[in-house]
Each structure stands twice: as structure tokens, then as C-alpha cells.
Amino acid sequence: MRITQGAFSFLPDLTDEQIAGQVQYCIDNGWAVNIEFTDDPHPRNTYWEMWGLPMFDVKDAAGVMFELNECRKAHAGRHYIRVSAFDATHTWESVRLSFIVDRPENEPGFALERQEIDGRRIHYRTTAYATVKPEGARY
Amino acid sequence: MDAMTDDLKRADDAIDFRAEFANSGVADVFDELERDLVGLAPVKKRLKEIAALLLVDRARARFGLSAVSPTLHMSFTGNPGTGKTTVALRMAEILHRLGYVRKGHLVTVTRDDLVGQYIGHTAPKTKEVLKKAMGGVLFIDEAYYLYRPENERDYGQEAIEILLQVMENQRDDLVVILAGYGERMERFFQANPGFRSRVAHHIDFPDYSAEELSQIGERILAGMNYRLSETAADAFERYIELRKAQPHFANGRSIRNALDRARLRQANRLFNSERPVTADDLETIEADDILASRVFSGGIDSYPPQQKEPNG
């Protein structure tokens, strides 16, 4: 099951050129671009591991693509990698754009579990099949 | 440029290089270069050649001829104060206007910015700098310090390897300019043959003649709204002759420093003068301000001041 999180996730995977274009847009707006990765695809897993530091002083997308390729070397195929852009201007101070750039080849998806409690009430719970295994060995 | 790509398919189409040159905005940069930089004829000539090559490549691309993006990494050699950094800054702008680099910013670094202090520190540090410079020009001042043959465990070698790799693989993203004094750069290139083959343009910056130096002095002063009185101009010419013959002469930089010290003396003179000061006084540097220099009494006019007599 294809994970859809962040922008562009219903589109086909972005090519490197398209990623660089989006990154350049973020840089031109003065946002700091970050590269993050995780192997826990749960939608409520908000805080991913950061790859290096936020790139505050990179002026060209090529710098970010360089880091992204480094990150891919280490994690591609086994982790989700996303690019996020942080806007530090006063009153924004939050992430303005975030999109997945790399995903595991095989995404098993989620299990929906139902739990009966307090008589007939039902609790629903989603678990990613991947997270059954320990971190680092999931994909 | 993209809009015109479709128009130029036929072989009998022609491109007017003069118009092209003017339109690219490079002409303006060269005019500025000519105006702002005294002398340096071989350097200017070389820059024009590079600009011509890039323009021709652009024209070839429009006709659909293959245009391999040229290697533009450069090495600037020359004595101190011959304008290497200034030209590097212009280079970034020229390359930007020609569309060869996307952003046209200049990142100036020295060994300290590239080489780390412990194992595993160098690679991230060098990569950080390279990332910052991408889309622009990386200017490595005194590049020969990167290589220290006397210490085989020096981390400089690691920085050099990463640099070489990026210079080769990401030619489109980044232009590297190495700068340093001629002789030591030569030794550096001999020890690192990889560098020599990846650096396409070796540009040598000649020393300035006395006449050029005094022109530089005038421009520096004009830029700060100062001028030399007639006697001061004579004194300054003599100063240049004397200073040129002394050790540690750093061309343009020495001139700037000498003028800064002359301004200091002028300020002091005005401050201590009895009569009220006019705008003209504030603007003019007199012969005395220049003649007070240690150079005229056989000393070297540089910081730190050399103590002639021991204290006490």
C-alpha cells in the first residue's frame, strides 16, 4: 500500500529534476530545507530522524540534492526519505512544505485492529505491518 | 533563451555575437572590469576568451550542435595584492550572466574552513562548504596550504580528495577557483596531479607597475572622497618607488594600507591644527601626511610597526 503523506504524494514519484525544482522554490522563498528519514510509516509519526542539519545557508538546490543522494546511499530502499522546508519568519515559524522523495520498494501497508471494550464499544487501531519488526530491520 | 531555441533550426540562421554579448549583460561586467581594475591586461584577456567560449557554446546549443559543458575550474596565481580575490568576485558574476552558474555567489574559504581537527571531522566540513558554494563559485585562497607533505597524516589530503571528486562529478553545479602565490601553487600542483588536470585555466596575475599603483591609489582615494594635493601626489609616487623595492610588498594591498595610514595622519593633523577646518581641508591629503611614513627613513611601513629602539 502506497503511503500518502505530505505534498505530491498522490502523484507519481518525483524525478530528481522535479525534486530539485521544488527545493529551489523553497530556497528562493528563504525556507531552510531539511532531509528526514524514518522506517515507521504510521501517519501520526510526526518527528522523523534528521539527516544532517537543516540547510539554512545553501543557496542552490544542487547542495540539497548532494545531501539527498548521500542520504539515499545510506537509507534508500529501506527507509522513507522526505524533504521538508521550514519557514523561520516571525508568525510562521513552522514547516511550509513537506514531501516524500524516496520510499521502500515494498510497502506492506497497515492492519486495522478492532478491540471490544466496555461492553460493545469498539476501539480501532492501525498498525503498520512493517513495525512488527525492530527498527532498522523493517524493510 | 528558451523561446529562441525553436527559431534557430535552419543552417542559414545566424547569430549576431555582438548583440548576444551585449544582451547577456557580460559586456557591462567587462566595462566595469575595465573601469575598476587597473592593469591586469593578461587576466582581462583570458576572461574575455572564457566568455567568448561560453557564448559560442551557447550558440552551438541553439543550433543543436553538441556543446559539452566546459571545465571552468581555474587557478589564479600571483603575488599578494594583485587582485585575485577581486577578479574571482567578478568571475562569479560573469559566469552567472553567461548562465554557467545558477546563482553567482562567491564563497571564499581557506584551509581552516575545509580541513577538520580530528578524524572524521574533515569530510563533513568540506562537504558543508561545497554545499554552500553550489550554484556559485568556490574560491579557495592559499590553496597550497591544503597539502602538507611534511605530515603524512594531515587531514588536508582528505579534503583534497573530496574536492577533486566534486569538481569532477558536479562540474555543472560549481566552479572552483584556487588561488595562491605562483611558486607554491606550482609545488602544490606537482604534488597533486589530479588537481592540475581538473583545472582548465591557469591565470597568472602580474605585478603592478609604479604607474598602475599610483592609479590604484587615486581610485581608492576617490572612492573615499579624498584627494592628494599636488605635492602629496609627488610624494606618493616617491613612496611607491621606495616601497616597491622593500620586502613584503603586497601591491594593491600595500597601497591601500599606506593610504589608510595617511588618512590617520591627516586626521591627527587636522585635529591638532589651530585654525578652523574647511571641507577642502577634510578632503585633501597633504605631502606631510605621506612623508611622515617610515618608508622615507628606511624603515618598513607595515604593521606591526617595527620598534627601532628598545624600550627603557
Coordinates of C-alpha atoms in Angstrom, one line a residue:
Chain A
M1 CA 0.0 0.0 0.0
R2 CA 1.4 3.3 -1.1
I3 CA 1.9 5.7 1.7
T4 CA 0.4 9.2 1.0
Q5 CA 1.8 11.8 3.3
G6 CA 2.8 15.4 2.6
A7 CA 2.5 17.2 -0.7
F8 CA 2.6 15.4 -4.1
S9 CA 2.0 12.0 -2.6
F10 CA -0.8 11.2 -4.9
L11 CA 1.3 11.9 -7.9
P12 CA 3.8 9.5 -9.4
D13 CA 7.2 9.7 -7.7
L14 CA 9.0 12.9 -8.4
T15 CA 12.1 12.8 -10.6
D16 CA 15.3 14.3 -9.3
E17 CA 14.8 17.2 -11.6
Q18 CA 11.4 17.8 -10.2
I19 CA 12.7 17.5 -6.6
A20 CA 15.4 20.0 -7.3
G21 CA 12.8 22.3 -8.8
Q22 CA 10.7 22.1 -5.6
V23 CA 13.8 22.5 -3.4
Q24 CA 14.9 25.6 -5.4
Y25 CA 11.4 27.1 -4.9
C26 CA 11.8 26.6 -1.1
I27 CA 15.2 28.1 -1.1
D28 CA 14.1 31.1 -3.1
N29 CA 11.4 31.7 -0.5
G30 CA 14.1 31.7 2.2
W31 CA 13.0 28.5 3.8
A32 CA 15.5 26.1 5.4
V33 CA 15.4 22.7 3.7
N34 CA 15.7 19.6 5.8
I35 CA 16.1 15.9 4.8
E36 CA 14.5 13.4 7.1
F37 CA 14.1 9.7 7.1
T38 CA 12.2 7.0 9.0
D39 CA 11.1 3.4 8.8
D40 CA 7.9 3.9 10.8
P41 CA 5.2 4.8 8.3
H42 CA 2.4 5.5 10.8
P43 CA 0.7 8.8 9.9
R44 CA 1.0 10.0 13.5
N45 CA 4.8 9.5 13.4
T46 CA 5.5 13.2 13.0
Y47 CA 9.1 13.5 14.0
W48 CA 11.4 11.7 11.7
E49 CA 15.2 11.3 12.0
M50 CA 17.1 14.2 10.5
W51 CA 19.8 13.7 8.0
G52 CA 22.4 16.2 9.0
L53 CA 21.4 19.7 10.0
P54 CA 18.8 22.0 8.4
M55 CA 20.4 23.7 5.4
F56 CA 20.0 27.3 6.3
D57 CA 22.8 28.7 4.1
V58 CA 22.6 26.6 1.0
K59 CA 21.8 28.9 -2.0
D60 CA 21.2 26.3 -4.7
A61 CA 19.2 23.1 -4.9
A62 CA 22.4 21.2 -6.0
G63 CA 23.6 21.4 -2.4
V64 CA 20.4 19.8 -1.1
M65 CA 20.5 17.2 -3.9
F66 CA 24.0 16.3 -2.9
E67 CA 22.9 15.6 0.7
L68 CA 19.8 13.8 -0.5
N69 CA 22.0 11.5 -2.6
E70 CA 24.2 10.9 0.4
C71 CA 21.1 10.1 2.5
R72 CA 19.9 7.7 -0.3
K73 CA 23.2 5.9 -0.3
A74 CA 22.7 5.2 3.4
H75 CA 18.9 4.6 3.6
A76 CA 17.3 4.3 0.1
G77 CA 15.1 1.2 -0.3
R78 CA 14.9 0.6 3.5
H79 CA 13.5 3.9 4.7
Y80 CA 11.2 6.7 3.8
I81 CA 13.0 9.9 3.0
R82 CA 11.3 13.2 2.9
V83 CA 12.2 16.8 2.2
S84 CA 10.7 19.5 4.4
A85 CA 11.1 23.2 4.3
F86 CA 11.0 25.3 7.4
D87 CA 10.0 28.9 7.3
A88 CA 11.6 30.8 10.1
T89 CA 9.9 34.1 9.6
H90 CA 8.0 35.5 12.5
T91 CA 4.4 34.3 12.9
W92 CA 5.1 31.3 10.6
E93 CA 7.9 29.5 12.3
S94 CA 6.8 26.2 11.0
V95 CA 7.1 23.7 8.2
R96 CA 5.7 25.1 4.9
L97 CA 6.2 22.2 2.6
S98 CA 7.0 18.6 3.1
F99 CA 7.1 15.8 0.6
I100 CA 8.3 12.2 0.3
V101 CA 11.1 11.8 -2.1
D102 CA 12.1 8.2 -1.5
R103 CA 10.2 5.1 -0.2
P104 CA 10.9 1.4 0.4
E105 CA 10.4 -0.7 -2.7
N106 CA 7.8 -2.9 -0.9
E107 CA 5.3 -1.2 1.3
P108 CA 3.2 -3.8 3.1
G109 CA 0.6 -1.3 4.5
F110 CA -1.4 -1.3 7.7
A111 CA -3.5 -3.7 9.7
L112 CA -6.8 -2.4 11.2
E113 CA -7.4 -4.0 14.6
R114 CA -10.7 -3.9 16.4
Q115 CA -10.8 -4.2 20.1
E116 CA -14.1 -4.6 22.0
I117 CA -14.1 -2.8 25.4
D118 CA -16.7 -1.5 27.8
G119 CA -19.4 -3.8 26.6
R120 CA -20.0 -3.3 22.8
R121 CA -17.7 -0.2 22.3
I122 CA -15.0 -0.7 19.7
H123 CA -11.5 0.8 19.6
Y124 CA -9.9 0.9 16.3
R125 CA -6.1 0.7 15.9
T126 CA -3.9 0.8 12.9
T127 CA -0.5 -0.9 12.9
A128 CA 2.0 -0.9 10.1
Y129 CA 2.9 -4.4 9.2
A130 CA 6.5 -3.2 8.9
T131 CA 6.7 -2.1 12.5
V132 CA 6.3 -5.6 13.8
K133 CA 10.0 -6.0 13.2
P134 CA 12.5 -4.0 15.2
E135 CA 13.7 -0.6 13.9
G136 CA 16.3 -0.8 11.2
A137 CA 15.1 -4.3 10.0
R138 CA 11.7 -3.3 8.8
Y139 CA 12.1 -3.0 5.1
Chain B
M1 CA 16.9 32.0 -24.5
D2 CA 14.5 29.0 -24.5
A3 CA 12.0 31.0 -26.6
M4 CA 14.6 31.4 -29.3
T5 CA 15.7 27.8 -29.3
D6 CA 12.9 26.9 -31.7
D7 CA 13.6 29.7 -34.1
L8 CA 17.1 28.5 -34.9
K9 CA 16.8 25.3 -36.6
R10 CA 17.9 26.1 -40.1
A11 CA 21.5 26.1 -41.1
D12 CA 21.3 29.5 -42.7
D13 CA 20.2 31.2 -39.5
A14 CA 22.8 33.4 -37.9
I15 CA 23.6 34.7 -34.5
D16 CA 25.0 38.2 -34.0
F17 CA 27.6 37.7 -31.4
R18 CA 27.9 41.4 -30.7
A19 CA 24.2 41.7 -29.9
E20 CA 24.5 38.4 -28.0
F21 CA 27.4 39.8 -26.0
A22 CA 25.5 43.0 -25.1
N23 CA 22.3 41.2 -24.3
S24 CA 23.9 38.7 -21.9
G25 CA 25.0 41.6 -19.7
V26 CA 28.5 40.3 -19.8
A27 CA 29.5 43.5 -21.7
D28 CA 28.5 45.5 -18.7
V29 CA 30.7 43.4 -16.4
F30 CA 33.6 43.8 -18.7
D31 CA 33.1 47.5 -18.9
E32 CA 33.1 47.6 -15.1
L33 CA 36.2 45.4 -15.0
E34 CA 38.0 47.7 -17.4
R35 CA 36.9 50.8 -15.4
D36 CA 37.5 49.4 -11.9
L37 CA 40.6 47.3 -12.3
V38 CA 43.8 49.0 -13.3
G39 CA 46.2 47.0 -15.5
L40 CA 46.0 43.2 -15.4
A41 CA 45.9 43.0 -19.2
P42 CA 46.6 39.3 -19.5
V43 CA 43.9 38.5 -16.9
K44 CA 41.3 40.5 -18.7
K45 CA 42.2 38.9 -22.0
R46 CA 41.8 35.5 -20.5
L47 CA 38.5 36.3 -19.0
K48 CA 37.3 37.5 -22.4
E49 CA 38.4 34.3 -24.0
I50 CA 36.5 32.3 -21.5
A51 CA 33.4 34.5 -22.0
A52 CA 33.7 34.0 -25.8
L53 CA 34.0 30.3 -25.4
L54 CA 30.8 30.2 -23.3
L55 CA 28.9 32.4 -25.7
V56 CA 29.9 30.2 -28.6
D57 CA 28.9 27.1 -26.7
R58 CA 25.6 28.7 -26.1
A59 CA 25.2 29.5 -29.7
R60 CA 26.1 25.9 -30.6
A61 CA 23.5 24.6 -28.3
R62 CA 20.9 26.7 -30.1
F63 CA 21.8 25.1 -33.4
G64 CA 21.5 21.8 -31.8
L65 CA 25.2 21.1 -32.1
S66 CA 26.7 19.2 -29.2
A67 CA 28.1 21.6 -26.6
V68 CA 30.0 19.8 -23.9
S69 CA 29.9 22.0 -20.9
P70 CA 33.5 23.2 -20.5
T71 CA 35.5 22.7 -17.4
L72 CA 35.8 26.1 -15.8
H73 CA 37.8 25.4 -12.7
M74 CA 40.6 27.9 -12.5
S75 CA 43.7 28.7 -10.7
F76 CA 44.8 32.2 -10.0
T77 CA 48.5 32.7 -9.2
G78 CA 50.2 35.9 -8.5
N79 CA 51.9 37.9 -5.8
P80 CA 49.9 39.2 -2.8
G81 CA 47.6 42.1 -3.5
T82 CA 47.4 41.6 -7.3
G83 CA 43.6 41.5 -7.3
K84 CA 43.0 37.7 -7.3
T85 CA 40.0 37.9 -4.9
T86 CA 38.5 40.9 -6.7
V87 CA 38.7 39.2 -10.0
A88 CA 37.2 36.0 -8.5
L89 CA 34.3 38.0 -7.4
R90 CA 33.8 39.4 -10.9
M91 CA 34.3 35.9 -12.3
A92 CA 31.3 34.7 -10.3
E93 CA 29.2 37.5 -11.8
I94 CA 30.4 36.9 -15.4
L95 CA 29.7 33.2 -15.1
H96 CA 26.3 33.9 -13.7
R97 CA 25.4 36.3 -16.5
L98 CA 26.5 33.8 -19.1
G99 CA 24.2 31.3 -17.4
Y100 CA 27.0 29.0 -16.5
V101 CA 26.4 29.1 -12.7
R102 CA 22.9 29.4 -11.5
K103 CA 23.3 31.8 -8.5
G104 CA 26.6 33.6 -9.0
H105 CA 27.6 33.9 -5.4
L106 CA 31.1 33.6 -4.2
V107 CA 32.1 31.5 -1.2
T108 CA 35.6 32.3 0.0
V109 CA 37.4 29.7 2.1
T110 CA 40.8 28.9 3.3
R111 CA 42.3 25.7 4.8
D112 CA 40.6 26.3 8.1
D113 CA 37.2 26.1 6.6
L114 CA 37.9 22.8 4.8
V115 CA 40.1 20.8 7.0
G116 CA 38.9 19.4 10.3
Q117 CA 40.8 18.9 13.5
Y118 CA 40.2 15.3 14.2
I119 CA 39.5 12.0 12.4
G120 CA 36.1 12.2 10.7
H121 CA 35.8 15.9 11.0
T122 CA 37.2 16.9 7.6
A123 CA 34.7 15.2 5.3
P124 CA 31.5 16.8 6.8
K125 CA 33.3 20.2 7.0
T126 CA 34.4 20.1 3.4
K127 CA 31.0 18.9 2.2
E128 CA 29.3 21.7 4.1
V129 CA 31.4 24.3 2.3
L130 CA 30.8 22.6 -1.0
K131 CA 27.1 22.6 -0.5
K132 CA 27.1 26.2 0.4
A133 CA 29.1 27.0 -2.8
M134 CA 26.9 25.0 -5.1
G135 CA 25.3 27.1 -7.8
G136 CA 28.1 29.6 -7.4
V137 CA 31.9 29.9 -7.2
L138 CA 34.1 28.4 -4.5
F139 CA 37.2 30.4 -4.0
I140 CA 40.0 28.7 -2.1
D141 CA 42.5 31.2 -1.1
E142 CA 46.1 30.0 -0.5
A143 CA 45.1 26.6 -1.7
Y144 CA 48.6 25.1 -1.3
Y145 CA 48.1 25.0 2.5
L146 CA 45.6 22.2 1.9
Y147 CA 48.6 19.9 1.2
R148 CA 51.2 19.5 3.8
P149 CA 53.8 17.0 2.6
E150 CA 55.7 17.1 5.9
N151 CA 52.8 15.5 7.8
E152 CA 51.6 12.4 6.1
R153 CA 48.6 12.1 8.5
D154 CA 47.5 15.6 7.7
Y155 CA 43.7 15.8 7.1
G156 CA 44.3 18.1 4.1
Q157 CA 44.6 15.1 1.8
E158 CA 41.1 14.1 2.7
A159 CA 39.7 17.5 1.9
I160 CA 41.6 17.4 -1.4
E161 CA 40.1 14.0 -2.3
I162 CA 36.5 15.2 -1.7
L163 CA 37.2 18.4 -3.6
L164 CA 38.5 16.5 -6.6
Q165 CA 35.5 14.2 -6.6
V166 CA 33.0 17.0 -6.6
M167 CA 35.0 19.1 -9.1
E168 CA 34.8 16.2 -11.5
N169 CA 31.3 14.9 -10.9
Q170 CA 29.4 18.2 -10.4
R171 CA 31.0 20.4 -12.9
D172 CA 27.7 22.0 -13.7
D173 CA 26.9 22.9 -10.1
L174 CA 30.1 24.5 -9.0
V175 CA 33.2 26.3 -10.3
V176 CA 36.3 26.1 -8.1
I177 CA 38.9 28.8 -8.2
L178 CA 42.2 28.1 -6.5
A179 CA 44.4 31.0 -5.6
G180 CA 47.8 31.4 -4.2
Y181 CA 51.4 32.6 -4.8
G182 CA 52.8 31.3 -8.0
E183 CA 55.7 29.2 -6.8
R184 CA 53.9 27.4 -4.0
M185 CA 50.9 26.7 -6.2
E186 CA 53.3 25.1 -8.7
R187 CA 54.6 22.8 -6.0
F188 CA 51.0 22.1 -4.9
F189 CA 50.0 21.1 -8.4
Q190 CA 53.1 18.9 -8.8
A191 CA 52.2 17.1 -5.6
N192 CA 48.6 16.7 -6.6
P193 CA 48.5 15.9 -10.3
G194 CA 44.8 15.3 -10.1
F195 CA 44.3 19.0 -9.5
R196 CA 46.3 20.1 -12.4
S197 CA 44.3 18.1 -14.9
R198 CA 41.0 19.2 -13.5
V199 CA 41.9 22.9 -13.5
A200 CA 41.5 24.1 -17.1
H201 CA 42.5 27.7 -16.7
H202 CA 45.7 28.8 -15.1
I203 CA 45.8 32.6 -14.9
D204 CA 48.8 34.4 -13.8
F205 CA 48.4 37.8 -12.2
P206 CA 51.3 40.1 -13.0
D207 CA 52.7 42.6 -10.5
Y208 CA 51.6 46.2 -11.0
S209 CA 53.9 48.8 -12.4
A210 CA 54.5 52.0 -10.4
E211 CA 52.2 53.9 -12.6
E212 CA 49.4 51.4 -12.2
L213 CA 49.9 51.5 -8.4
S214 CA 49.5 55.3 -8.3
Q215 CA 46.4 55.0 -10.4
I216 CA 45.1 52.4 -7.9
G217 CA 45.8 54.8 -5.1
E218 CA 43.9 57.6 -6.8
R219 CA 40.9 55.3 -7.3
I220 CA 41.0 54.2 -3.7
L221 CA 41.1 57.8 -2.5
A222 CA 38.4 58.9 -5.0
G223 CA 36.2 56.2 -3.7
M224 CA 36.5 57.6 -0.2
N225 CA 36.1 61.2 -1.2
Y226 CA 39.7 62.1 -0.6
R227 CA 42.3 63.6 -2.9
L228 CA 46.0 64.2 -2.9
S229 CA 47.4 67.7 -3.1
E230 CA 49.9 68.2 -5.9
T231 CA 52.9 67.9 -3.6
A232 CA 51.3 64.9 -1.9
A233 CA 50.9 63.2 -5.3
D234 CA 54.7 63.7 -5.9
A235 CA 55.5 62.4 -2.5
F236 CA 53.2 59.4 -3.1
E237 CA 54.9 58.5 -6.3
R238 CA 58.2 58.5 -4.5
Y239 CA 56.7 56.5 -1.7
I240 CA 55.6 53.8 -4.2
E241 CA 59.1 53.6 -5.7
L242 CA 60.7 53.1 -2.3
R243 CA 58.0 50.7 -1.0
K244 CA 58.2 48.6 -4.1
A245 CA 61.8 47.9 -3.5
Q246 CA 61.2 46.8 0.1
P247 CA 60.4 43.3 1.3
H248 CA 56.8 42.3 2.0
F249 CA 55.4 44.5 -0.7
A250 CA 51.8 43.5 -1.4
N251 CA 50.9 45.5 -4.5
G252 CA 47.4 46.9 -4.2
R253 CA 47.1 46.0 -0.6
S254 CA 50.2 47.9 0.4
I255 CA 48.9 50.9 -1.4
R256 CA 45.6 50.7 0.5
N257 CA 47.3 50.3 3.8
A258 CA 49.6 53.3 3.1
L259 CA 46.7 55.4 2.2
D260 CA 44.8 54.3 5.4
R261 CA 47.8 55.4 7.4
A262 CA 48.0 58.7 5.5
R263 CA 44.4 59.3 6.4
L264 CA 45.2 58.6 10.0
R265 CA 47.9 61.2 10.0
Q266 CA 45.7 63.6 8.2
A267 CA 43.0 63.2 10.8
N268 CA 45.6 63.7 13.5
R269 CA 47.0 66.8 11.8
L270 CA 43.6 68.4 11.4
F271 CA 42.6 67.6 14.9
N272 CA 45.7 69.3 16.3
S273 CA 45.5 72.3 13.9
E274 CA 44.9 75.7 15.4
R275 CA 42.6 77.1 12.7
P276 CA 39.0 76.1 11.8
V277 CA 38.8 73.2 9.3
T278 CA 37.1 73.6 5.9
A279 CA 35.6 70.9 3.7
D280 CA 38.6 71.3 1.4
D281 CA 40.9 70.5 4.3
L282 CA 38.9 67.4 5.2
E283 CA 39.2 66.2 1.7
T284 CA 42.9 66.9 1.0
I285 CA 45.8 64.7 2.0
E286 CA 49.0 66.8 2.2
A287 CA 52.5 65.9 1.4
D288 CA 53.4 65.8 5.1
D289 CA 50.8 63.1 5.7
I290 CA 52.7 60.9 3.3
L291 CA 56.3 62.0 4.0
A292 CA 55.8 61.1 7.7
S293 CA 55.9 57.4 6.6
R294 CA 58.7 55.3 7.9
V295 CA 59.5 54.2 4.4
F296 CA 61.2 57.5 3.7
S297 CA 63.5 57.0 6.7
G298 CA 64.5 53.5 5.5
G299 CA 62.0 51.5 7.6
I300 CA 59.2 49.3 6.5
D301 CA 55.8 50.8 6.6
S302 CA 53.8 47.9 7.7
Y303 CA 52.0 46.5 10.8
P304 CA 53.1 45.6 13.3
P305 CA 55.3 48.6 13.5
Q306 CA 58.9 47.6 13.9
Q307 CA 60.4 49.0 17.0
K308 CA 63.6 50.8 16.2
E309 CA 64.9 51.5 19.7
P310 CA 64.3 49.1 22.6
N311 CA 62.0 50.5 25.3
G312 CA 63.5 51.8 28.5

